[in-house]
PDB file of C-alpha atoms in Angstrom:
ATOM      1  CA  MET A   2      23.613  -9.953   5.456  1.00 62.00           C
ATOM      2  CA  ASN A   3      24.633  -6.280   5.591  1.00 78.00           C
ATOM      3  CA  LEU A   4      22.162  -3.502   6.241  1.00 78.00           C
ATOM      4  CA  LEU A   5      21.974  -2.337   2.612  1.00 84.00           C
ATOM      5  CA  ALA A   6      21.143  -5.834   1.337  1.00 87.00           C
ATOM      6  CA  PHE A   7      18.624  -6.277   4.150  1.00 85.00           C
ATOM      7  CA  ALA A   8      16.884  -2.974   3.306  1.00 86.00           C
ATOM      8  CA  ALA A   9      16.921  -3.754  -0.447  1.00 89.00           C
ATOM      9  CA  ARG A  10      15.316  -7.164   0.146  1.00 89.00           C
ATOM     10  CA  ARG A  11      12.645  -5.691   2.404  1.00 87.00           C
ATOM     11  CA  LEU A  12      12.008  -2.881  -0.092  1.00 90.00           C
ATOM     12  CA  ALA A  13      11.529  -5.391  -2.916  1.00 92.00           C
ATOM     13  CA  GLY A  14       9.163  -7.407  -0.725  1.00 91.00           C
ATOM     14  CA  ALA A  15       7.205  -4.264   0.147  1.00 90.00           C
ATOM     15  CA  ALA A  16       6.877  -3.361  -3.553  1.00 92.00           C
ATOM     16  CA  VAL A  17       5.471  -6.807  -4.377  1.00 93.00           C
ATOM     17  CA  LEU A  18       3.115  -6.617  -1.398  1.00 92.00           C
ATOM     18  CA  LEU A  19       1.930  -3.155  -2.488  1.00 92.00           C
ATOM     19  CA  VAL A  20       0.964  -4.510  -5.929  1.00 92.00           C
ATOM     20  CA  LEU A  21      -0.865  -7.483  -4.406  1.00 93.00           C
ATOM     21  CA  LEU A  22      -2.720  -5.322  -1.889  1.00 92.00           C
ATOM     22  CA  SER A  23      -3.705  -2.770  -4.537  1.00 91.00           C
ATOM     23  CA  ALA A  24      -5.247  -5.641  -6.527  1.00 92.00           C
ATOM     24  CA  ALA A  25      -7.015  -6.874  -3.386  1.00 92.00           C
ATOM     25  CA  VAL A  26      -8.419  -3.375  -2.744  1.00 89.00           C
ATOM     26  CA  PHE A  27      -9.676  -3.154  -6.325  1.00 89.00           C
ATOM     27  CA  ALA A  28     -11.290  -6.591  -6.058  1.00 89.00           C
ATOM     28  CA  ALA A  29     -12.965  -5.561  -2.793  1.00 86.00           C
ATOM     29  CA  THR A  30     -14.423  -2.407  -4.366  1.00 83.00           C
ATOM     30  CA  ALA A  31     -15.586  -4.399  -7.404  1.00 80.00           C
ATOM     31  CA  VAL A  32     -17.676  -6.808  -5.307  1.00 80.00           C
ATOM     32  CA  LEU A  33     -19.323  -4.105  -3.180  1.00 77.00           C
ATOM     33  CA  PRO A  34     -23.066  -3.852  -3.828  1.00 76.00           C
ATOM     34  CA  GLY A  35     -24.094  -0.811  -5.904  1.00 72.00           C
ATOM     35  CA  ASP A  36     -21.914   1.585  -7.878  1.00 75.00           C
ATOM     36  CA  ALA A  37     -21.282   5.309  -8.362  1.00 76.00           C
ATOM     37  CA  VAL A  38     -23.932   5.688 -11.089  1.00 79.00           C
ATOM     38  CA  SER A  39     -26.623   6.868  -8.665  1.00 74.00           C
ATOM     39  CA  ALA A  40     -24.274   9.472  -7.159  1.00 74.00           C
ATOM     40  CA  VAL A  41     -23.320  10.810 -10.607  1.00 77.00           C
ATOM     41  CA  ALA A  42     -26.600  10.507 -12.559  1.00 76.00           C
ATOM     42  CA  GLY A  43     -28.959  11.210  -9.663  1.00 74.00           C
ATOM     43  CA  VAL A  44     -31.607   9.006  -8.101  1.00 71.00           C
ATOM     44  CA  ASP A  45     -34.271  10.121 -10.632  1.00 76.00           C
ATOM     45  CA  ALA A  46     -32.248   9.102 -13.729  1.00 78.00           C
ATOM     46  CA  SER A  47     -33.884   6.727 -16.198  1.00 81.00           C
ATOM     47  CA  GLU A  48     -32.415   3.326 -17.025  1.00 82.00           C
ATOM     48  CA  ALA A  49     -31.113   4.680 -20.340  1.00 84.00           C
ATOM     49  CA  GLN A  50     -29.397   7.602 -18.585  1.00 82.00           C
ATOM     50  CA  ARG A  51     -27.912   5.265 -15.975  1.00 83.00           C
ATOM     51  CA  ALA A  52     -26.577   2.967 -18.700  1.00 85.00           C
ATOM     52  CA  GLU A  53     -25.030   5.958 -20.472  1.00 85.00           C
ATOM     53  CA  VAL A  54     -23.361   7.174 -17.252  1.00 83.00           C
ATOM     54  CA  ARG A  55     -22.159   3.637 -16.463  1.00 82.00           C
ATOM     55  CA  ALA A  56     -20.557   3.374 -19.896  1.00 85.00           C
ATOM     56  CA  GLY A  57     -19.034   6.863 -19.515  1.00 84.00           C
ATOM     57  CA  LEU A  58     -17.440   5.855 -16.207  1.00 83.00           C
ATOM     58  CA  GLY A  59     -16.148   2.621 -17.743  1.00 84.00           C
ATOM     59  CA  LEU A  60     -18.065   0.471 -15.279  1.00 83.00           C
ATOM     60  CA  ASP A  61     -19.413  -1.701 -18.112  1.00 83.00           C
ATOM     61  CA  ARG A  62     -15.888  -2.977 -18.792  1.00 87.00           C
ATOM     62  CA  PRO A  63     -14.413  -6.113 -17.142  1.00 87.00           C
ATOM     63  CA  ALA A  64     -12.856  -5.466 -13.726  1.00 86.00           C
ATOM     64  CA  VAL A  65      -9.514  -6.927 -14.835  1.00 89.00           C
ATOM     65  CA  ALA A  66      -9.272  -4.453 -17.747  1.00 90.00           C
ATOM     66  CA  ARG A  67     -10.175  -1.533 -15.459  1.00 90.00           C
ATOM     67  CA  TYR A  68      -7.508  -2.553 -12.913  1.00 90.00           C
ATOM     68  CA  ALA A  69      -4.890  -2.947 -15.654  1.00 91.00           C
ATOM     69  CA  ASP A  70      -5.623   0.591 -16.907  1.00 91.00           C
ATOM     70  CA  TRP A  71      -5.485   1.978 -13.361  1.00 90.00           C
ATOM     71  CA  ALA A  72      -2.186   0.186 -12.610  1.00 90.00           C
ATOM     72  CA  ALA A  73      -0.639   1.440 -15.866  1.00 91.00           C
ATOM     73  CA  GLY A  74      -1.638   4.998 -14.965  1.00 90.00           C
ATOM     74  CA  ALA A  75      -0.387   4.617 -11.378  1.00 90.00           C
ATOM     75  CA  VAL A  76       3.040   3.536 -12.622  1.00 89.00           C
ATOM     76  CA  ARG A  77       3.184   6.826 -14.591  1.00 89.00           C
ATOM     77  CA  GLY A  78       2.058   8.779 -11.494  1.00 87.00           C
ATOM     78  CA  ASP A  79      -1.525   9.257 -12.716  1.00 89.00           C
ATOM     79  CA  LEU A  80      -4.027   7.944 -10.144  1.00 90.00           C
ATOM     80  CA  GLY A  81      -6.991   9.127 -12.204  1.00 89.00           C
ATOM     81  CA  ARG A  82     -10.011  11.219 -11.238  1.00 90.00           C
ATOM     82  CA  GLY A  83     -12.803  10.451  -8.827  1.00 89.00           C
ATOM     83  CA  PHE A  84     -16.213   9.593 -10.249  1.00 86.00           C
ATOM     84  CA  VAL A  85     -17.930  12.119  -7.950  1.00 83.00           C
ATOM     85  CA  GLY A  86     -16.843  15.699  -8.720  1.00 83.00           C
ATOM     86  CA  GLU A  87     -14.076  14.485 -11.068  1.00 85.00           C
ATOM     87  CA  ARG A  88     -11.405  15.620  -8.591  1.00 90.00           C
ATOM     88  CA  PRO A  89      -7.872  14.361  -9.367  1.00 93.00           C
ATOM     89  CA  VAL A  90      -7.033  11.683  -6.809  1.00 93.00           C
ATOM     90  CA  ALA A  91      -3.460  12.989  -6.542  1.00 93.00           C
ATOM     91  CA  ASP A  92      -4.770  16.457  -5.580  1.00 92.00           C
ATOM     92  CA  VAL A  93      -6.962  14.973  -2.840  1.00 92.00           C
ATOM     93  CA  LEU A  94      -3.982  13.026  -1.486  1.00 92.00           C
ATOM     94  CA  ALA A  95      -1.796  16.144  -1.614  1.00 92.00           C
ATOM     95  CA  THR A  96      -4.269  18.212   0.418  1.00 90.00           C
ATOM     96  CA  ARG A  97      -5.651  15.631   2.880  1.00 90.00           C
ATOM     97  CA  LEU A  98      -2.824  13.147   3.521  1.00 89.00           C
ATOM     98  CA  PRO A  99      -0.549  15.771   5.220  1.00 90.00           C
ATOM     99  CA  ASN A 100      -3.383  16.519   7.680  1.00 89.00           C
ATOM    100  CA  SER A 101      -3.612  12.840   8.627  1.00 88.00           C
ATOM    101  CA  LEU A 102       0.180  12.515   8.882  1.00 88.00           C
ATOM    102  CA  LEU A 103       0.178  15.555  11.196  1.00 90.00           C
ATOM    103  CA  LEU A 104      -2.414  13.858  13.391  1.00 89.00           C
ATOM    104  CA  ALA A 105      -0.387  10.621  13.466  1.00 88.00           C
ATOM    105  CA  GLY A 106       2.864  12.487  14.183  1.00 89.00           C
ATOM    106  CA  LEU A 107       1.387  14.405  17.119  1.00 91.00           C
ATOM    107  CA  THR A 108      -0.140  11.199  18.460  1.00 90.00           C
ATOM    108  CA  LEU A 109       3.215   9.403  18.329  1.00 87.00           C
ATOM    109  CA  ALA A 110       4.898  12.404  19.993  1.00 91.00           C
ATOM    110  CA  VAL A 111       2.485  11.958  22.917  1.00 91.00           C
ATOM    111  CA  THR A 112       2.374   8.162  22.922  1.00 88.00           C
ATOM    112  CA  ALA A 113       6.047   7.178  22.523  1.00 86.00           C
ATOM    113  CA  PRO A 114       7.543   8.840  25.643  1.00 89.00           C
ATOM    114  CA  LEU A 115       4.563   7.957  27.866  1.00 90.00           C
ATOM    115  CA  ALA A 116       4.520   4.333  26.706  1.00 87.00           C
ATOM    116  CA  THR A 117       8.282   4.081  27.236  1.00 86.00           C
ATOM    117  CA  LEU A 118       8.039   5.393  30.805  1.00 87.00           C
ATOM    118  CA  LEU A 119       5.025   3.231  31.692  1.00 88.00           C
ATOM    119  CA  GLY A 120       6.555   0.164  30.009  1.00 85.00           C
ATOM    120  CA  LEU A 121       9.810   0.592  31.945  1.00 84.00           C
ATOM    121  CA  TRP A 122       8.032   1.256  35.224  1.00 85.00           C
ATOM    122  CA  THR A 123       5.636  -1.669  35.076  1.00 85.00           C
ATOM    123  CA  GLY A 124       8.103  -4.079  33.481  1.00 81.00           C
ATOM    124  CA  LEU A 125      10.714  -3.485  36.189  1.00 80.00           C
ATOM    125  CA  ARG A 126       8.585  -3.002  39.299  1.00 76.00           C
ATOM    126  CA  GLY A 127       5.923  -5.686  38.843  1.00 74.00           C
ATOM    127  CA  GLY A 128       3.506  -6.122  41.739  1.00 78.00           C
ATOM    128  CA  VAL A 129       0.420  -3.969  42.247  1.00 82.00           C
ATOM    129  CA  ALA A 130       1.573  -1.111  39.979  1.00 78.00           C
ATOM    130  CA  ASP A 131       2.116  -3.547  37.108  1.00 81.00           C
ATOM    131  CA  ARG A 132      -1.297  -5.150  37.578  1.00 85.00           C
ATOM    132  CA  VAL A 133      -3.100  -1.803  37.799  1.00 86.00           C
ATOM    133  CA  VAL A 134      -1.426  -0.297  34.709  1.00 84.00           C
ATOM    134  CA  SER A 135      -1.653  -3.523  32.680  1.00 83.00           C
ATOM    135  CA  THR A 136      -5.329  -4.013  33.511  1.00 87.00           C
ATOM    136  CA  SER A 137      -6.118  -0.356  32.758  1.00 87.00           C
ATOM    137  CA  ALA A 138      -4.278  -0.614  29.424  1.00 84.00           C
ATOM    138  CA  GLN A 139      -6.139  -3.821  28.578  1.00 84.00           C
ATOM    139  CA  ILE A 140      -9.499  -2.197  29.287  1.00 87.00           C
ATOM    140  CA  LEU A 141      -8.601   0.950  27.339  1.00 85.00           C
ATOM    141  CA  ALA A 142      -7.374  -1.089  24.359  1.00 81.00           C
ATOM    142  CA  ALA A 143     -10.705  -2.963  24.295  1.00 85.00           C
ATOM    143  CA  ILE A 144     -12.836   0.197  24.166  1.00 86.00           C
ATOM    144  CA  PRO A 145     -13.772   1.254  20.596  1.00 85.00           C
ATOM    145  CA  GLU A 146     -12.295   4.551  19.406  1.00 83.00           C
ATOM    146  CA  PHE A 147     -15.674   6.217  18.951  1.00 85.00           C
ATOM    147  CA  VAL A 148     -16.575   5.494  22.600  1.00 90.00           C
ATOM    148  CA  VAL A 149     -13.323   7.098  23.800  1.00 90.00           C
ATOM    149  CA  ALA A 150     -14.019  10.060  21.509  1.00 89.00           C
ATOM    150  CA  ALA A 151     -17.583  10.417  22.833  1.00 90.00           C
ATOM    151  CA  LEU A 152     -16.394  10.371  26.455  1.00 92.00           C
ATOM    152  CA  LEU A 153     -13.758  13.036  25.756  1.00 92.00           C
ATOM    153  CA  VAL A 154     -16.306  15.213  23.950  1.00 91.00           C
ATOM    154  CA  ALA A 155     -18.780  14.826  26.812  1.00 92.00           C
ATOM    155  CA  VAL A 156     -16.212  15.901  29.421  1.00 92.00           C
ATOM    156  CA  LEU A 157     -13.973  18.443  27.641  1.00 91.00           C
ATOM    157  CA  ALA A 158     -16.376  19.950  25.086  1.00 90.00           C
ATOM    158  CA  VAL A 159     -19.861  19.659  26.621  1.00 91.00           C
ATOM    159  CA  TRP A 160     -19.249  19.727  30.379  1.00 92.00           C
ATOM    160  CA  LEU A 161     -16.100  21.854  30.768  1.00 90.00           C
ATOM    161  CA  GLU A 162     -16.520  23.685  27.428  1.00 87.00           C
ATOM    162  CA  VAL A 163     -12.761  24.106  26.960  1.00 89.00           C
ATOM    163  CA  LEU A 164     -12.463  22.480  23.528  1.00 88.00           C
ATOM    164  CA  PRO A 165     -14.566  22.434  20.319  1.00 88.00           C
ATOM    165  CA  ARG A 166     -16.742  19.397  19.606  1.00 86.00           C
ATOM    166  CA  VAL A 167     -15.556  19.164  15.986  1.00 84.00           C
ATOM    167  CA  SER A 168     -12.330  20.109  14.221  1.00 83.00           C
ATOM    168  CA  VAL A 169     -13.420  23.043  12.061  1.00 81.00           C
ATOM    169  CA  ILE A 170     -10.538  24.185   9.837  1.00 82.00           C
ATOM    170  CA  PRO A 171     -10.800  27.591   8.041  1.00 81.00           C
ATOM    171  CA  LEU A 172     -11.233  27.386   4.274  1.00 79.00           C
ATOM    172  CA  GLY A 173      -7.790  27.337   2.686  1.00 78.00           C
ATOM    173  CA  GLY A 174      -6.102  26.932   6.078  1.00 81.00           C
ATOM    174  CA  THR A 175      -4.382  24.029   7.810  1.00 84.00           C
ATOM    175  CA  PRO A 176      -5.014  22.317  11.162  1.00 86.00           C
ATOM    176  CA  LEU A 177      -2.020  24.194  12.561  1.00 86.00           C
ATOM    177  CA  ASP A 178      -4.006  27.442  12.147  1.00 87.00           C
ATOM    178  CA  VAL A 179      -6.400  26.212  14.862  1.00 88.00           C
ATOM    179  CA  PRO A 180      -4.264  24.049  17.199  1.00 88.00           C
ATOM    180  CA  HIS A 181      -7.086  23.585  19.734  1.00 88.00           C
ATOM    181  CA  ALA A 182      -9.036  21.682  17.040  1.00 87.00           C
ATOM    182  CA  LEU A 183      -6.327  19.009  17.113  1.00 90.00           C
ATOM    183  CA  VAL A 184      -6.498  18.316  20.836  1.00 92.00           C
ATOM    184  CA  LEU A 185      -9.494  15.964  21.004  1.00 92.00           C
ATOM    185  CA  PRO A 186      -8.512  13.847  17.937  1.00 91.00           C
ATOM    186  CA  VAL A 187      -4.935  13.532  19.265  1.00 92.00           C
ATOM    187  CA  LEU A 188      -6.135  12.635  22.774  1.00 92.00           C
ATOM    188  CA  THR A 189      -8.460   9.964  21.379  1.00 91.00           C
ATOM    189  CA  LEU A 190      -5.788   8.361  19.206  1.00 89.00           C
ATOM    190  CA  SER A 191      -3.197   8.676  22.002  1.00 89.00           C
ATOM    191  CA  ALA A 192      -5.445   6.851  24.473  1.00 88.00           C
ATOM    192  CA  VAL A 193      -5.826   3.906  22.110  1.00 79.00           C
ATOM    193  CA  GLY A 194      -2.164   3.907  21.011  1.00 83.00           C
ATOM    194  CA  LEU A 195      -0.841   4.298  24.555  1.00 86.00           C
ATOM    195  CA  ALA A 196      -2.741   1.263  25.786  1.00 85.00           C
ATOM    196  CA  VAL A 197      -1.388  -0.987  23.013  1.00 82.00           C
ATOM    197  CA  ALA A 198       2.181   0.352  23.100  1.00 83.00           C
ATOM    198  CA  THR A 199       2.431   0.160  26.908  1.00 86.00           C
ATOM    199  CA  ARG A 200       1.468  -3.502  26.950  1.00 83.00           C
ATOM    200  CA  LEU A 201       3.962  -4.367  24.190  1.00 81.00           C
ATOM    201  CA  LEU A 202       6.779  -2.354  25.790  1.00 83.00           C
ATOM    202  CA  ARG A 203       6.068  -3.756  29.248  1.00 84.00           C
ATOM    203  CA  ALA A 204       6.463  -7.302  27.903  1.00 83.00           C
ATOM    204  CA  SER A 205       9.714  -6.356  26.139  1.00 82.00           C
ATOM    205  CA  VAL A 206      11.170  -4.748  29.284  1.00 84.00           C
ATOM    206  CA  ALA A 207      10.154  -7.701  31.487  1.00 84.00           C
ATOM    207  CA  ASP A 208      11.806 -10.169  29.065  1.00 84.00           C
ATOM    208  CA  THR A 209      14.992  -8.088  28.951  1.00 83.00           C
ATOM    209  CA  ALA A 210      15.103  -7.701  32.737  1.00 82.00           C
ATOM    210  CA  ALA A 211      14.991 -11.496  33.121  1.00 84.00           C
ATOM    211  CA  THR A 212      18.048 -12.113  30.909  1.00 84.00           C
ATOM    212  CA  PRO A 213      21.338 -13.318  32.470  1.00 84.00           C
ATOM    213  CA  TYR A 214      22.981 -10.114  31.204  1.00 80.00           C
ATOM    214  CA  CYS A 215      20.718  -7.914  33.351  1.00 81.00           C
ATOM    215  CA  GLU A 216      20.894 -10.319  36.276  1.00 81.00           C
ATOM    216  CA  ALA A 217      24.701 -10.014  36.167  1.00 83.00           C
ATOM    217  CA  ALA A 218      24.344  -6.215  36.198  1.00 82.00           C
ATOM    218  CA  ARG A 219      22.155  -6.431  39.314  1.00 81.00           C
ATOM    219  CA  LEU A 220      24.688  -8.707  41.060  1.00 82.00           C
ATOM    220  CA  ASN A 221      27.307  -6.052  40.364  1.00 81.00           C
ATOM    221  CA  GLY A 222      25.191  -3.485  42.209  1.00 80.00           C
ATOM    222  CA  VAL A 223      23.601  -1.742  39.212  1.00 79.00           C
ATOM    223  CA  ARG A 224      20.011  -0.874  40.078  1.00 79.00           C
ATOM    224  CA  GLY A 225      17.287   1.732  39.705  1.00 78.00           C
ATOM    225  CA  VAL A 226      17.512   4.395  36.988  1.00 79.00           C
ATOM    226  CA  ARG A 227      21.056   3.382  36.033  1.00 81.00           C
ATOM    227  CA  LEU A 228      19.967  -0.214  35.391  1.00 80.00           C
ATOM    228  CA  ALA A 229      16.965   0.972  33.353  1.00 80.00           C
ATOM    229  CA  VAL A 230      18.832   3.542  31.240  1.00 78.00           C
ATOM    230  CA  ARG A 231      22.150   1.761  30.694  1.00 79.00           C
ATOM    231  CA  HIS A 232      21.113  -1.877  30.496  1.00 78.00           C
ATOM    232  CA  ILE A 233      17.364  -2.435  30.128  1.00 80.00           C
ATOM    233  CA  LEU A 234      16.365   0.311  27.702  1.00 78.00           C
ATOM    234  CA  PRO A 235      19.162  -0.212  25.120  1.00 77.00           C
ATOM    235  CA  ASN A 236      18.460  -3.959  24.969  1.00 77.00           C
ATOM    236  CA  ALA A 237      14.686  -3.509  24.853  1.00 76.00           C
ATOM    237  CA  ALA A 238      14.927  -0.750  22.231  1.00 74.00           C
ATOM    238  CA  GLY A 239      14.731  -3.100  19.229  1.00 74.00           C
ATOM    239  CA  PRO A 240      11.462  -4.781  20.282  1.00 72.00           C
ATOM    240  CA  ALA A 241      10.243  -1.366  21.488  1.00 74.00           C
ATOM    241  CA  VAL A 242      10.698   0.098  18.011  1.00 79.00           C
ATOM    242  CA  GLN A 243       8.725  -2.822  16.560  1.00 75.00           C
ATOM    243  CA  ALA A 244       6.019  -2.207  19.174  1.00 72.00           C
ATOM    244  CA  LEU A 245       5.757   1.462  18.219  1.00 76.00           C
ATOM    245  CA  THR A 246       5.696   0.466  14.541  1.00 79.00           C
ATOM    246  CA  LEU A 247       2.737  -1.824  15.174  1.00 74.00           C
ATOM    247  CA  THR A 248       1.082   0.967  17.158  1.00 72.00           C
ATOM    248  CA  THR A 249       1.489   3.265  14.160  1.00 76.00           C
ATOM    249  CA  GLY A 250      -0.240   0.661  12.027  1.00 70.00           C
ATOM    250  CA  ALA A 251      -3.125   0.521  14.461  1.00 69.00           C
ATOM    251  CA  LEU A 252      -3.363   4.327  14.307  1.00 73.00           C
ATOM    252  CA  VAL A 253      -4.039   4.187  10.555  1.00 70.00           C
ATOM    253  CA  GLY A 254      -7.248   2.242  11.123  1.00 68.00           C
ATOM    254  CA  SER A 255      -8.215   4.268  14.177  1.00 73.00           C
ATOM    255  CA  ALA A 256      -7.665   7.568  12.337  1.00 78.00           C
ATOM    256  CA  VAL A 257     -10.437   6.739   9.839  1.00 80.00           C
ATOM    257  CA  VAL A 258     -12.938   6.478  12.707  1.00 83.00           C
ATOM    258  CA  VAL A 259     -11.611   9.477  14.655  1.00 86.00           C
ATOM    259  CA  GLU A 260     -11.512  11.789  11.622  1.00 87.00           C
ATOM    260  CA  ASN A 261     -15.169  11.032  10.942  1.00 86.00           C
ATOM    261  CA  VAL A 262     -16.198  11.532  14.570  1.00 87.00           C
ATOM    262  CA  PHE A 263     -14.534  14.969  14.765  1.00 89.00           C
ATOM    263  CA  ASP A 264     -15.135  15.929  11.111  1.00 87.00           C
ATOM    264  CA  TYR A 265     -11.365  16.310  10.767  1.00 89.00           C
ATOM    265  CA  PRO A 266     -10.286  17.026   7.158  1.00 88.00           C
ATOM    266  CA  GLY A 267      -7.940  14.067   6.805  1.00 87.00           C
ATOM    267  CA  ILE A 268      -7.543  11.308   4.259  1.00 89.00           C
ATOM    268  CA  GLY A 269      -9.531   8.848   6.408  1.00 86.00           C
ATOM    269  CA  ARG A 270     -12.646  10.978   6.092  1.00 85.00           C
ATOM    270  CA  GLU A 271     -12.168  11.215   2.326  1.00 89.00           C
ATOM    271  CA  LEU A 272     -11.855   7.427   2.198  1.00 89.00           C
ATOM    272  CA  GLN A 273     -15.094   6.942   4.125  1.00 87.00           C
ATOM    273  CA  LEU A 274     -16.960   9.334   1.792  1.00 88.00           C
ATOM    274  CA  ALA A 275     -15.496   7.640  -1.292  1.00 88.00           C
ATOM    275  CA  VAL A 276     -16.534   4.188  -0.078  1.00 87.00           C
ATOM    276  CA  ALA A 277     -20.066   5.435   0.635  1.00 85.00           C
ATOM    277  CA  ALA A 278     -20.311   6.840  -2.920  1.00 84.00           C
ATOM    278  CA  ARG A 279     -18.671   3.736  -4.468  1.00 83.00           C
ATOM    279  CA  ASP A 280     -16.111   6.115  -5.987  1.00 87.00           C
ATOM    280  CA  VAL A 281     -13.736   3.361  -7.115  1.00 87.00           C
ATOM    281  CA  PRO A 282     -10.787   5.493  -8.391  1.00 89.00           C
ATOM    282  CA  MET A 283     -10.795   7.573  -5.196  1.00 91.00           C
ATOM    283  CA  VAL A 284     -11.017   4.493  -2.941  1.00 91.00           C
ATOM    284  CA  GLN A 285      -8.306   2.741  -4.935  1.00 90.00           C
ATOM    285  CA  GLY A 286      -5.940   5.718  -4.849  1.00 92.00           C
ATOM    286  CA  ILE A 287      -6.413   6.547  -1.153  1.00 92.00           C
ATOM    287  CA  ALA A 288      -6.257   2.929   0.035  1.00 91.00           C
ATOM    288  CA  THR A 289      -3.122   2.241  -2.011  1.00 91.00           C
ATOM    289  CA  ALA A 290      -1.473   5.404  -0.630  1.00 91.00           C
ATOM    290  CA  LEU A 291      -2.301   4.344   2.948  1.00 89.00           C
ATOM    291  CA  VAL A 292      -0.890   0.870   2.277  1.00 90.00           C
ATOM    292  CA  ALA A 293       2.290   2.468   0.889  1.00 91.00           C
ATOM    293  CA  VAL A 294       2.642   4.663   3.988  1.00 88.00           C
ATOM    294  CA  MET A 295       2.125   1.674   6.282  1.00 87.00           C
ATOM    295  CA  LEU A 296       4.681  -0.439   4.374  1.00 89.00           C
ATOM    296  CA  ALA A 297       7.175   2.448   4.569  1.00 89.00           C
ATOM    297  CA  VAL A 298       6.661   2.676   8.348  1.00 86.00           C
ATOM    298  CA  LEU A 299       7.148  -1.086   8.742  1.00 86.00           C
ATOM    299  CA  LEU A 300      10.292  -0.954   6.590  1.00 88.00           C
ATOM    300  CA  LEU A 301      11.678   1.914   8.670  1.00 87.00           C
ATOM    301  CA  GLY A 302      10.887  -0.007  11.865  1.00 84.00           C
ATOM    302  CA  ASP A 303      12.676  -3.117  10.559  1.00 84.00           C
ATOM    303  CA  VAL A 304      15.765  -1.100   9.608  1.00 85.00           C
ATOM    304  CA  CYS A 305      15.855   0.685  13.003  1.00 84.00           C
ATOM    305  CA  ALA A 306      15.424  -2.625  14.852  1.00 79.00           C
ATOM    306  CA  ARG A 307      18.224  -4.109  12.755  1.00 81.00           C
ATOM    307  CA  LEU A 308      20.520  -1.201  13.590  1.00 80.00           C
ATOM    308  CA  LEU A 309      19.693  -1.407  17.290  1.00 74.00           C
ATOM    309  CA  GLY A 310      20.203  -5.172  17.268  1.00 68.00           C
ATOM    310  CA  ALA A 311      23.660  -4.756  15.744  1.00 62.00           C
ATOM    311  CA  ARG A 312      24.485  -2.096  18.346  1.00 58.00           C
ATOM    312  CA  GLU A 313      23.376  -4.383  21.168  1.00 56.00           C
ATOM    313  CA  GLY A 314      25.605  -7.142  19.811  1.00 54.00           C
ATOM    314  CA  HIS A 315      28.618  -4.838  19.894  1.00 52.00           C
ATOM    315  CA  GLY A 316      27.649  -3.275  23.219  1.00 49.00           C
ATOM    316  CA  ARG A 317      27.475  -6.425  25.287  1.00 51.00           C
TER     317      ARG A 317
END
């Protein structure tokens, strides 16, 4: 199967999966206890007023009919308006999603080179260094994101007072206007991502180093940096790309927690607020957009791994 056919098949699969997951998200929001009526009508509203608001929001209609209307609008590019504040969901995505993508991009820029170096070092050397790094990564991966964030705040913001406790962005500005506000969120996400990526890359490097191809290179006198750069890294690159892709997926979930801890104006914080208010259109639109981003990242990772695999086949 050529690359174009491979990408087309994966793209079709991703489109089907996106539809199924959007339906699953809608079903999940439909079964949550409570609704947005209290947030819109107020806690002191009478039963008659609540019924009127519920009918106005369309919440008295069957869930299947509401999802069908939402899906028809989404196909036309209309994701609707949120129940609370009546903000267009597309506008919220346009303003908040770039902030979250910036956070993820900076995190990957920190994580990818460090994980590659640590994965190569531990996978090739073994021994005490491997055990120390692997155990440290395992412990770090097991610590919840909010605990890592709290420790960083305690040291860098409270004790040393070199960074702000929260990411305050000027009204109408972007996170790039206050770069120091990005440091703690990026460090928190990098710590979690580095632990996961290092373990995955270490396993990939160790497997590659044990192949007959690399053993033959060693018997021919190729060792050290030359062995790592010319023989190990190119052959471990495919699995390494998949490892970084999975790390990116883990960052999506971690970003929701980190954005709330640091009050960062990203899409994860908007999602948390929408879920709390039972703002179904906003939850549906944001969650579907995040699923689409994640599927695009996985597709890109599959294509890159396919290209690297083909290159390895020709290179050997």
